mmCIF file of the C-alpha atoms, coordinates in Angstrom:
data_MODEL
# 
_entry.id   MODEL 
# 
loop_
_atom_site.group_PDB 
_atom_site.id 
_atom_site.type_symbol 
_atom_site.label_atom_id 
_atom_site.label_alt_id 
_atom_site.label_comp_id 
_atom_site.label_asym_id 
_atom_site.label_entity_id 
_atom_site.label_seq_id 
_atom_site.pdbx_PDB_ins_code 
_atom_site.Cartn_x 
_atom_site.Cartn_y 
_atom_site.Cartn_z 
_atom_site.occupancy 
_atom_site.B_iso_or_equiv 
_atom_site.pdbx_formal_charge 
_atom_site.auth_seq_id 
_atom_site.auth_comp_id 
_atom_site.auth_asym_id 
_atom_site.auth_atom_id 
_atom_site.pdbx_PDB_model_num 
ATOM 1   C CA . MET A 1 1   ? 4.454  -123.781 47.636 1.00 0.00 ? 1   MET A CA 1 
ATOM 2   C CA . ARG A 1 2   ? 6.408  -125.726 50.336 1.00 0.00 ? 2   ARG A CA 1 
ATOM 3   C CA . LEU A 1 3   ? 9.951  -125.689 50.770 1.00 0.00 ? 3   LEU A CA 1 
ATOM 4   C CA . ARG A 1 4   ? 11.868 -128.885 50.739 1.00 0.00 ? 4   ARG A CA 1 
ATOM 5   C CA . THR A 1 5   ? 14.695 -128.953 53.306 1.00 0.00 ? 5   THR A CA 1 
ATOM 6   C CA . PRO A 1 6   ? 17.752 -130.742 52.379 1.00 0.00 ? 6   PRO A CA 1 
ATOM 7   C CA . PRO A 1 7   ? 17.195 -134.714 53.717 1.00 0.00 ? 7   PRO A CA 1 
ATOM 8   C CA . SER A 1 8   ? 19.797 -134.869 57.934 1.00 0.00 ? 8   SER A CA 1 
ATOM 9   C CA . CYS A 1 9   ? 22.853 -136.612 55.828 1.00 0.00 ? 9   CYS A CA 1 
ATOM 10  C CA . PHE A 1 10  ? 23.683 -133.920 53.021 1.00 0.00 ? 10  PHE A CA 1 
ATOM 11  C CA . HIS A 1 11  ? 22.633 -130.967 56.048 1.00 0.00 ? 11  HIS A CA 1 
ATOM 12  C CA . ASN A 1 12  ? 25.373 -133.011 58.445 1.00 0.00 ? 12  ASN A CA 1 
ATOM 13  C CA . ILE A 1 13  ? 28.357 -133.282 55.022 1.00 0.00 ? 13  ILE A CA 1 
ATOM 14  C CA . THR A 1 14  ? 27.850 -129.545 55.025 1.00 0.00 ? 14  THR A CA 1 
ATOM 15  C CA . MET A 1 15  ? 28.012 -128.899 58.972 1.00 0.00 ? 15  MET A CA 1 
ATOM 16  C CA . ALA A 1 16  ? 31.381 -130.865 58.545 1.00 0.00 ? 16  ALA A CA 1 
ATOM 17  C CA . ALA A 1 17  ? 32.751 -129.569 56.097 1.00 0.00 ? 17  ALA A CA 1 
ATOM 18  C CA . TYR A 1 18  ? 31.811 -125.890 57.848 1.00 0.00 ? 18  TYR A CA 1 
ATOM 19  C CA . SER A 1 19  ? 33.328 -127.381 61.156 1.00 0.00 ? 19  SER A CA 1 
ATOM 20  C CA . ALA A 1 20  ? 36.477 -129.011 59.711 1.00 0.00 ? 20  ALA A CA 1 
ATOM 21  C CA . SER A 1 21  ? 37.409 -125.543 57.463 1.00 0.00 ? 21  SER A CA 1 
ATOM 22  C CA . THR A 1 22  ? 37.068 -123.354 60.496 1.00 0.00 ? 22  THR A CA 1 
ATOM 23  C CA . LEU A 1 23  ? 38.867 -126.240 62.895 1.00 0.00 ? 23  LEU A CA 1 
ATOM 24  C CA . TYR A 1 24  ? 41.823 -126.075 60.038 1.00 0.00 ? 24  TYR A CA 1 
ATOM 25  C CA . PHE A 1 25  ? 41.724 -121.828 59.907 1.00 0.00 ? 25  PHE A CA 1 
ATOM 26  C CA . LEU A 1 26  ? 41.681 -122.002 64.035 1.00 0.00 ? 26  LEU A CA 1 
ATOM 27  C CA . LEU A 1 27  ? 44.833 -124.426 63.079 1.00 0.00 ? 27  LEU A CA 1 
ATOM 28  C CA . CYS A 1 28  ? 46.214 -121.835 61.174 1.00 0.00 ? 28  CYS A CA 1 
ATOM 29  C CA . LEU A 1 29  ? 46.255 -118.809 63.245 1.00 0.00 ? 29  LEU A CA 1 
ATOM 30  C CA . ALA A 1 30  ? 47.413 -121.443 66.516 1.00 0.00 ? 30  ALA A CA 1 
ATOM 31  C CA . SER A 1 31  ? 50.292 -122.153 64.822 1.00 0.00 ? 31  SER A CA 1 
ATOM 32  C CA . ILE A 1 32  ? 51.010 -118.353 63.357 1.00 0.00 ? 32  ILE A CA 1 
ATOM 33  C CA . THR A 1 33  ? 50.694 -117.215 67.048 1.00 0.00 ? 33  THR A CA 1 
ATOM 34  C CA . PHE A 1 34  ? 52.639 -119.471 68.328 1.00 0.00 ? 34  PHE A CA 1 
ATOM 35  C CA . LEU A 1 35  ? 55.694 -119.120 65.197 1.00 0.00 ? 35  LEU A CA 1 
ATOM 36  C CA . LEU A 1 36  ? 55.362 -115.618 65.929 1.00 0.00 ? 36  LEU A CA 1 
ATOM 37  C CA . SER A 1 37  ? 55.353 -115.345 70.312 1.00 0.00 ? 37  SER A CA 1 
ATOM 38  C CA . SER A 1 38  ? 58.907 -117.739 69.651 1.00 0.00 ? 38  SER A CA 1 
ATOM 39  C CA . PHE A 1 39  ? 60.438 -114.981 67.692 1.00 0.00 ? 39  PHE A CA 1 
ATOM 40  C CA . HIS A 1 40  ? 58.964 -112.754 70.098 1.00 0.00 ? 40  HIS A CA 1 
ATOM 41  C CA . ALA A 1 41  ? 60.506 -114.405 72.851 1.00 0.00 ? 41  ALA A CA 1 
ATOM 42  C CA . GLN A 1 42  ? 63.339 -115.535 71.362 1.00 0.00 ? 42  GLN A CA 1 
ATOM 43  C CA . ALA A 1 43  ? 64.324 -111.814 70.361 1.00 0.00 ? 43  ALA A CA 1 
ATOM 44  C CA . GLN A 1 44  ? 63.849 -111.122 73.941 1.00 0.00 ? 44  GLN A CA 1 
ATOM 45  C CA . THR A 1 45  ? 66.175 -113.350 75.952 1.00 0.00 ? 45  THR A CA 1 
ATOM 46  C CA . HIS A 1 46  ? 69.002 -113.312 73.042 1.00 0.00 ? 46  HIS A CA 1 
ATOM 47  C CA . PRO A 1 47  ? 69.264 -109.305 72.933 1.00 0.00 ? 47  PRO A CA 1 
ATOM 48  C CA . SER A 1 48  ? 72.556 -107.711 71.150 1.00 0.00 ? 48  SER A CA 1 
ATOM 49  C CA . PRO A 1 49  ? 76.204 -108.154 72.872 1.00 0.00 ? 49  PRO A CA 1 
ATOM 50  C CA . PRO A 1 50  ? 77.135 -104.613 74.712 1.00 0.00 ? 50  PRO A CA 1 
ATOM 51  C CA . PRO A 1 51  ? 78.907 -102.066 71.940 1.00 0.00 ? 51  PRO A CA 1 
ATOM 52  C CA . THR A 1 52  ? 82.479 -102.015 72.044 1.00 0.00 ? 52  THR A CA 1 
ATOM 53  C CA . PHE A 1 53  ? 84.073 -99.081  71.123 1.00 0.00 ? 53  PHE A CA 1 
ATOM 54  C CA . SER A 1 54  ? 88.081 -97.964  69.841 1.00 0.00 ? 54  SER A CA 1 
ATOM 55  C CA . TYR A 1 55  ? 89.698 -94.337  70.259 1.00 0.00 ? 55  TYR A CA 1 
ATOM 56  C CA . CYS A 1 56  ? 89.697 -92.505  66.657 1.00 0.00 ? 56  CYS A CA 1 
ATOM 57  C CA . ASP A 1 57  ? 93.604 -93.203  66.757 1.00 0.00 ? 57  ASP A CA 1 
ATOM 58  C CA . GLY A 1 58  ? 95.430 -95.717  69.109 1.00 0.00 ? 58  GLY A CA 1 
ATOM 59  C CA . ASN A 1 59  ? 98.586 -93.914  69.446 1.00 0.00 ? 59  ASN A CA 1 
ATOM 60  C CA . ALA A 1 60  ? 96.809 -90.991  70.967 1.00 0.00 ? 60  ALA A CA 1 
ATOM 61  C CA . ASP A 1 61  ? 96.830 -90.231  74.648 1.00 0.00 ? 61  ASP A CA 1 
ATOM 62  C CA . TYR A 1 62  ? 93.628 -88.649  74.824 1.00 0.00 ? 62  TYR A CA 1 
ATOM 63  C CA . ALA A 1 63  ? 92.794 -86.596  78.653 1.00 0.00 ? 63  ALA A CA 1 
ATOM 64  C CA . VAL A 1 64  ? 89.444 -88.126  78.823 1.00 0.00 ? 64  VAL A CA 1 
ATOM 65  C CA . LYS A 1 65  ? 89.346 -91.614  79.102 1.00 0.00 ? 65  LYS A CA 1 
ATOM 66  C CA . VAL A 1 66  ? 86.202 -93.731  77.922 1.00 0.00 ? 66  VAL A CA 1 
ATOM 67  C CA . SER A 1 67  ? 85.323 -97.156  80.127 1.00 0.00 ? 67  SER A CA 1 
ATOM 68  C CA . GLY A 1 68  ? 82.554 -98.276  77.634 1.00 0.00 ? 68  GLY A CA 1 
ATOM 69  C CA . VAL A 1 69  ? 79.463 -97.953  76.228 1.00 0.00 ? 69  VAL A CA 1 
ATOM 70  C CA . GLU A 1 70  ? 76.296 -98.908  76.902 1.00 0.00 ? 70  GLU A CA 1 
ATOM 71  C CA . ILE A 1 71  ? 72.793 -98.510  74.587 1.00 0.00 ? 71  ILE A CA 1 
ATOM 72  C CA . LEU A 1 72  ? 69.608 -99.284  76.065 1.00 0.00 ? 72  LEU A CA 1 
ATOM 73  C CA . PRO A 1 73  ? 67.619 -100.587 74.844 1.00 0.00 ? 73  PRO A CA 1 
ATOM 74  C CA . ASN A 1 74  ? 69.675 -102.498 72.959 1.00 0.00 ? 74  ASN A CA 1 
ATOM 75  C CA . PRO A 1 75  ? 69.200 -102.858 69.420 1.00 0.00 ? 75  PRO A CA 1 
ATOM 76  C CA . VAL A 1 76  ? 67.365 -99.658  69.329 1.00 0.00 ? 76  VAL A CA 1 
ATOM 77  C CA . GLU A 1 77  ? 63.982 -99.320  68.230 1.00 0.00 ? 77  GLU A CA 1 
ATOM 78  C CA . ARG A 1 78  ? 62.802 -97.228  65.534 1.00 0.00 ? 78  ARG A CA 1 
ATOM 79  C CA . GLY A 1 79  ? 60.430 -94.900  66.841 1.00 0.00 ? 79  GLY A CA 1 
ATOM 80  C CA . VAL A 1 80  ? 61.411 -95.207  70.893 1.00 0.00 ? 80  VAL A CA 1 
ATOM 81  C CA . PRO A 1 81  ? 63.509 -93.414  72.458 1.00 0.00 ? 81  PRO A CA 1 
ATOM 82  C CA . PHE A 1 82  ? 67.251 -94.672  73.094 1.00 0.00 ? 82  PHE A CA 1 
ATOM 83  C CA . THR A 1 83  ? 69.966 -94.151  74.838 1.00 0.00 ? 83  THR A CA 1 
ATOM 84  C CA . PHE A 1 84  ? 74.237 -93.619  75.081 1.00 0.00 ? 84  PHE A CA 1 
ATOM 85  C CA . LYS A 1 85  ? 75.366 -93.944  78.232 1.00 0.00 ? 85  LYS A CA 1 
ATOM 86  C CA . ILE A 1 86  ? 79.444 -93.305  78.475 1.00 0.00 ? 86  ILE A CA 1 
ATOM 87  C CA . PRO A 1 87  ? 81.704 -93.900  81.570 1.00 0.00 ? 87  PRO A CA 1 
ATOM 88  C CA . ALA A 1 88  ? 84.784 -91.888  81.226 1.00 0.00 ? 88  ALA A CA 1 
ATOM 89  C CA . TYR A 1 89  ? 87.011 -90.415  83.479 1.00 0.00 ? 89  TYR A CA 1 
ATOM 90  C CA . THR A 1 90  ? 89.011 -86.941  83.605 1.00 0.00 ? 90  THR A CA 1 
ATOM 91  C CA . PRO A 1 91  ? 92.354 -86.111  85.393 1.00 0.00 ? 91  PRO A CA 1 
ATOM 92  C CA . GLU A 1 92  ? 91.161 -82.174  85.157 1.00 0.00 ? 92  GLU A CA 1 
ATOM 93  C CA . ALA A 1 93  ? 87.739 -80.469  85.970 1.00 0.00 ? 93  ALA A CA 1 
ATOM 94  C CA . ILE A 1 94  ? 86.421 -79.814  82.141 1.00 0.00 ? 94  ILE A CA 1 
ATOM 95  C CA . PRO A 1 95  ? 84.396 -76.542  82.522 1.00 0.00 ? 95  PRO A CA 1 
ATOM 96  C CA . SER A 1 96  ? 82.195 -76.839  78.838 1.00 0.00 ? 96  SER A CA 1 
ATOM 97  C CA . GLY A 1 97  ? 82.919 -78.531  75.610 1.00 0.00 ? 97  GLY A CA 1 
ATOM 98  C CA . ASP A 1 98  ? 81.515 -79.722  72.763 1.00 0.00 ? 98  ASP A CA 1 
ATOM 99  C CA . LEU A 1 99  ? 80.402 -83.475  71.840 1.00 0.00 ? 99  LEU A CA 1 
ATOM 100 C CA . ILE A 1 100 ? 80.337 -84.108  67.846 1.00 0.00 ? 100 ILE A CA 1 
ATOM 101 C CA . TYR A 1 101 ? 78.556 -87.148  66.841 1.00 0.00 ? 101 TYR A CA 1 
ATOM 102 C CA . GLU A 1 102 ? 79.254 -88.238  63.682 1.00 0.00 ? 102 GLU A CA 1 
ATOM 103 C CA . ILE A 1 103 ? 76.376 -91.473  62.268 1.00 0.00 ? 103 ILE A CA 1 
ATOM 104 C CA . SER A 1 104 ? 76.742 -93.452  59.282 1.00 0.00 ? 104 SER A CA 1 
ATOM 105 C CA . TYR A 1 105 ? 75.320 -96.094  58.420 1.00 0.00 ? 105 TYR A CA 1 
ATOM 106 C CA . GLY A 1 106 ? 77.869 -99.368  58.393 1.00 0.00 ? 106 GLY A CA 1 
ATOM 107 C CA . GLY A 1 107 ? 79.521 -100.501 55.879 1.00 0.00 ? 107 GLY A CA 1 
ATOM 108 C CA . ILE A 1 108 ? 78.452 -97.756  53.217 1.00 0.00 ? 108 ILE A CA 1 
ATOM 109 C CA . GLU A 1 109 ? 80.873 -94.922  52.690 1.00 0.00 ? 109 GLU A CA 1 
ATOM 110 C CA . GLY A 1 110 ? 79.137 -91.695  52.331 1.00 0.00 ? 110 GLY A CA 1 
ATOM 111 C CA . VAL A 1 111 ? 78.548 -88.789  54.219 1.00 0.00 ? 111 VAL A CA 1 
ATOM 112 C CA . ALA A 1 112 ? 77.836 -89.723  57.975 1.00 0.00 ? 112 ALA A CA 1 
ATOM 113 C CA . ALA A 1 113 ? 75.100 -87.881  59.405 1.00 0.00 ? 113 ALA A CA 1 
ATOM 114 C CA . THR A 1 114 ? 76.858 -85.127  61.923 1.00 0.00 ? 114 THR A CA 1 
ATOM 115 C CA . PHE A 1 115 ? 74.909 -83.370  65.534 1.00 0.00 ? 115 PHE A CA 1 
ATOM 116 C CA . LEU A 1 116 ? 76.443 -81.196  67.567 1.00 0.00 ? 116 LEU A CA 1 
ATOM 117 C CA . HIS A 1 117 ? 75.713 -81.424  71.621 1.00 0.00 ? 117 HIS A CA 1 
ATOM 118 C CA . ASP A 1 118 ? 76.549 -79.045  74.025 1.00 0.00 ? 118 ASP A CA 1 
ATOM 119 C CA . LEU A 1 119 ? 78.653 -81.161  77.075 1.00 0.00 ? 119 LEU A CA 1 
ATOM 120 C CA . CYS A 1 120 ? 75.891 -79.573  79.625 1.00 0.00 ? 120 CYS A CA 1 
ATOM 121 C CA . GLU A 1 121 ? 73.239 -81.112  78.247 1.00 0.00 ? 121 GLU A CA 1 
ATOM 122 C CA . GLU A 1 122 ? 74.914 -85.006  78.809 1.00 0.00 ? 122 GLU A CA 1 
ATOM 123 C CA . ALA A 1 123 ? 76.826 -84.035  81.946 1.00 0.00 ? 123 ALA A CA 1 
ATOM 124 C CA . SER A 1 124 ? 76.631 -81.582  84.591 1.00 0.00 ? 124 SER A CA 1 
ATOM 125 C CA . CYS A 1 125 ? 78.549 -78.803  84.002 1.00 0.00 ? 125 CYS A CA 1 
ATOM 126 C CA . PRO A 1 126 ? 80.876 -78.305  85.356 1.00 0.00 ? 126 PRO A CA 1 
ATOM 127 C CA . VAL A 1 127 ? 82.649 -81.745  84.904 1.00 0.00 ? 127 VAL A CA 1 
ATOM 128 C CA . PRO A 1 128 ? 84.953 -82.196  87.739 1.00 0.00 ? 128 PRO A CA 1 
ATOM 129 C CA . ALA A 1 129 ? 87.912 -84.435  88.351 1.00 0.00 ? 129 ALA A CA 1 
ATOM 130 C CA . GLY A 1 130 ? 87.065 -87.851  88.036 1.00 0.00 ? 130 GLY A CA 1 
ATOM 131 C CA . ASN A 1 131 ? 84.647 -90.231  86.621 1.00 0.00 ? 131 ASN A CA 1 
ATOM 132 C CA . PHE A 1 132 ? 81.616 -89.342  84.909 1.00 0.00 ? 132 PHE A CA 1 
ATOM 133 C CA . VAL A 1 133 ? 79.137 -90.078  82.799 1.00 0.00 ? 133 VAL A CA 1 
ATOM 134 C CA . LEU A 1 134 ? 77.963 -88.641  79.324 1.00 0.00 ? 134 LEU A CA 1 
ATOM 135 C CA . VAL A 1 135 ? 74.191 -89.325  78.666 1.00 0.00 ? 135 VAL A CA 1 
ATOM 136 C CA . HIS A 1 136 ? 72.631 -88.932  75.594 1.00 0.00 ? 136 HIS A CA 1 
ATOM 137 C CA . THR A 1 137 ? 69.056 -89.262  74.763 1.00 0.00 ? 137 THR A CA 1 
ATOM 138 C CA . GLU A 1 138 ? 67.842 -89.809  71.355 1.00 0.00 ? 138 GLU A CA 1 
ATOM 139 C CA . LEU A 1 139 ? 64.721 -90.686  68.797 1.00 0.00 ? 139 LEU A CA 1 
ATOM 140 C CA . LEU A 1 140 ? 64.531 -91.858  65.695 1.00 0.00 ? 140 LEU A CA 1 
ATOM 141 C CA . PRO A 1 141 ? 62.297 -91.763  62.907 1.00 0.00 ? 141 PRO A CA 1 
ATOM 142 C CA . PRO A 1 142 ? 59.991 -95.053  62.461 1.00 0.00 ? 142 PRO A CA 1 
ATOM 143 C CA . VAL A 1 143 ? 61.212 -94.953  58.920 1.00 0.00 ? 143 VAL A CA 1 
ATOM 144 C CA . THR A 1 144 ? 64.880 -95.004  59.724 1.00 0.00 ? 144 THR A CA 1 
ATOM 145 C CA . PRO A 1 145 ? 66.002 -98.389  57.984 1.00 0.00 ? 145 PRO A CA 1 
ATOM 146 C CA . PRO A 1 146 ? 67.236 -101.386 60.409 1.00 0.00 ? 146 PRO A CA 1 
ATOM 147 C CA . GLY A 1 147 ? 70.868 -102.048 60.324 1.00 0.00 ? 147 GLY A CA 1 
ATOM 148 C CA . THR A 1 148 ? 74.375 -101.954 62.235 1.00 0.00 ? 148 THR A CA 1 
ATOM 149 C CA . TYR A 1 149 ? 75.251 -98.004  62.408 1.00 0.00 ? 149 TYR A CA 1 
ATOM 150 C CA . ASN A 1 150 ? 78.665 -96.788  63.595 1.00 0.00 ? 150 ASN A CA 1 
ATOM 151 C CA . VAL A 1 151 ? 79.159 -93.592  65.974 1.00 0.00 ? 151 VAL A CA 1 
ATOM 152 C CA . LYS A 1 152 ? 82.046 -91.233  65.833 1.00 0.00 ? 152 LYS A CA 1 
ATOM 153 C CA . LEU A 1 153 ? 82.012 -89.224  69.244 1.00 0.00 ? 153 LEU A CA 1 
ATOM 154 C CA . THR A 1 154 ? 84.963 -86.544  68.998 1.00 0.00 ? 154 THR A CA 1 
ATOM 155 C CA . PHE A 1 155 ? 84.935 -84.545  72.397 1.00 0.00 ? 155 PHE A CA 1 
ATOM 156 C CA . LYS A 1 156 ? 85.931 -80.938  72.614 1.00 0.00 ? 156 LYS A CA 1 
ATOM 157 C CA . ASP A 1 157 ? 86.663 -78.649  75.349 1.00 0.00 ? 157 ASP A CA 1 
ATOM 158 C CA . HIS A 1 158 ? 85.572 -75.049  75.218 1.00 0.00 ? 158 HIS A CA 1 
ATOM 159 C CA . LYS A 1 159 ? 89.061 -74.219  74.115 1.00 0.00 ? 159 LYS A CA 1 
ATOM 160 C CA . GLU A 1 160 ? 88.648 -76.289  71.135 1.00 0.00 ? 160 GLU A CA 1 
ATOM 161 C CA . LYS A 1 161 ? 91.124 -78.890  72.781 1.00 0.00 ? 161 LYS A CA 1 
ATOM 162 C CA . LEU A 1 162 ? 90.318 -82.232  71.606 1.00 0.00 ? 162 LEU A CA 1 
ATOM 163 C CA . LEU A 1 163 ? 89.765 -84.448  74.885 1.00 0.00 ? 163 LEU A CA 1 
ATOM 164 C CA . THR A 1 164 ? 88.775 -87.593  73.257 1.00 0.00 ? 164 THR A CA 1 
ATOM 165 C CA . CYS A 1 165 ? 87.436 -89.417  69.852 1.00 0.00 ? 165 CYS A CA 1 
ATOM 166 C CA . ILE A 1 166 ? 85.963 -92.813  69.874 1.00 0.00 ? 166 ILE A CA 1 
ATOM 167 C CA . VAL A 1 167 ? 83.740 -94.934  67.467 1.00 0.00 ? 167 VAL A CA 1 
ATOM 168 C CA . PHE A 1 168 ? 81.433 -97.619  68.273 1.00 0.00 ? 168 PHE A CA 1 
ATOM 169 C CA . PRO A 1 169 ? 78.445 -99.730  66.695 1.00 0.00 ? 169 PRO A CA 1 
ATOM 170 C CA . PHE A 1 170 ? 74.785 -99.582  66.969 1.00 0.00 ? 170 PHE A CA 1 
ATOM 171 C CA . LYS A 1 171 ? 72.133 -101.659 66.215 1.00 0.00 ? 171 LYS A CA 1 
ATOM 172 C CA . ILE A 1 172 ? 68.804 -100.811 64.555 1.00 0.00 ? 172 ILE A CA 1 
ATOM 173 C CA . GLY A 1 173 ? 66.124 -103.306 65.242 1.00 0.00 ? 173 GLY A CA 1 
ATOM 174 C CA . ALA A 1 174 ? 63.763 -104.201 62.142 1.00 0.00 ? 174 ALA A CA 1 
ATOM 175 C CA . LYS A 1 175 ? 61.027 -103.956 65.454 1.00 0.00 ? 175 LYS A CA 1 
ATOM 176 C CA . SER A 1 176 ? 58.893 -100.450 64.830 1.00 0.00 ? 176 SER A CA 1 
ATOM 177 C CA . ALA A 1 177 ? 57.006 -98.373  67.197 1.00 0.00 ? 177 ALA A CA 1 
ATOM 178 C CA . ALA A 1 178 ? 54.741 -97.317  64.278 1.00 0.00 ? 178 ALA A CA 1 
ATOM 179 C CA . VAL A 1 179 ? 54.052 -101.216 63.219 1.00 0.00 ? 179 VAL A CA 1 
ATOM 180 C CA . SER A 1 180 ? 53.863 -102.768 66.942 1.00 0.00 ? 180 SER A CA 1 
ATOM 181 C CA . SER A 1 181 ? 51.495 -100.125 68.535 1.00 0.00 ? 181 SER A CA 1 
ATOM 182 C CA . ILE A 1 182 ? 48.520 -101.498 65.307 1.00 0.00 ? 182 ILE A CA 1 
# 
């Protein structure tokens, strides 16, 4: 029994169709790669603006004056450590105290997640009179919903005296370390 090979023109048509579909697939793959890389580049070249803050009570004369809030990275990436840096000024030394962080999802009323931290975990104690920086590093679980959150930071000394209270937003981006490491 003799096997019959297809005519040469039929073979050429089959190869041309195969080559065209492969070329189409590669073209689609290249387009998707280009689009994703341009979105990634745009996200990196347009970081979130620095967060603004306000005092909890605009009429209060807090002993500790905050001069800003820096969030690194900004926006925060889920599953990756991020840091709040809060430069401030105190006219008197502060031997110890507590920082109470109340975090709520922006625009949604409800119970805020509350975290208590010792001042000495976030600054050198005793804090001398003058300028100092509070540094708080946190790690969000990869399942944290993206969006804008609000932080209310209350700072009390070791005698429970309110030293300052500020509110500021921070943004959690859609990118997650669990997804990006795959």
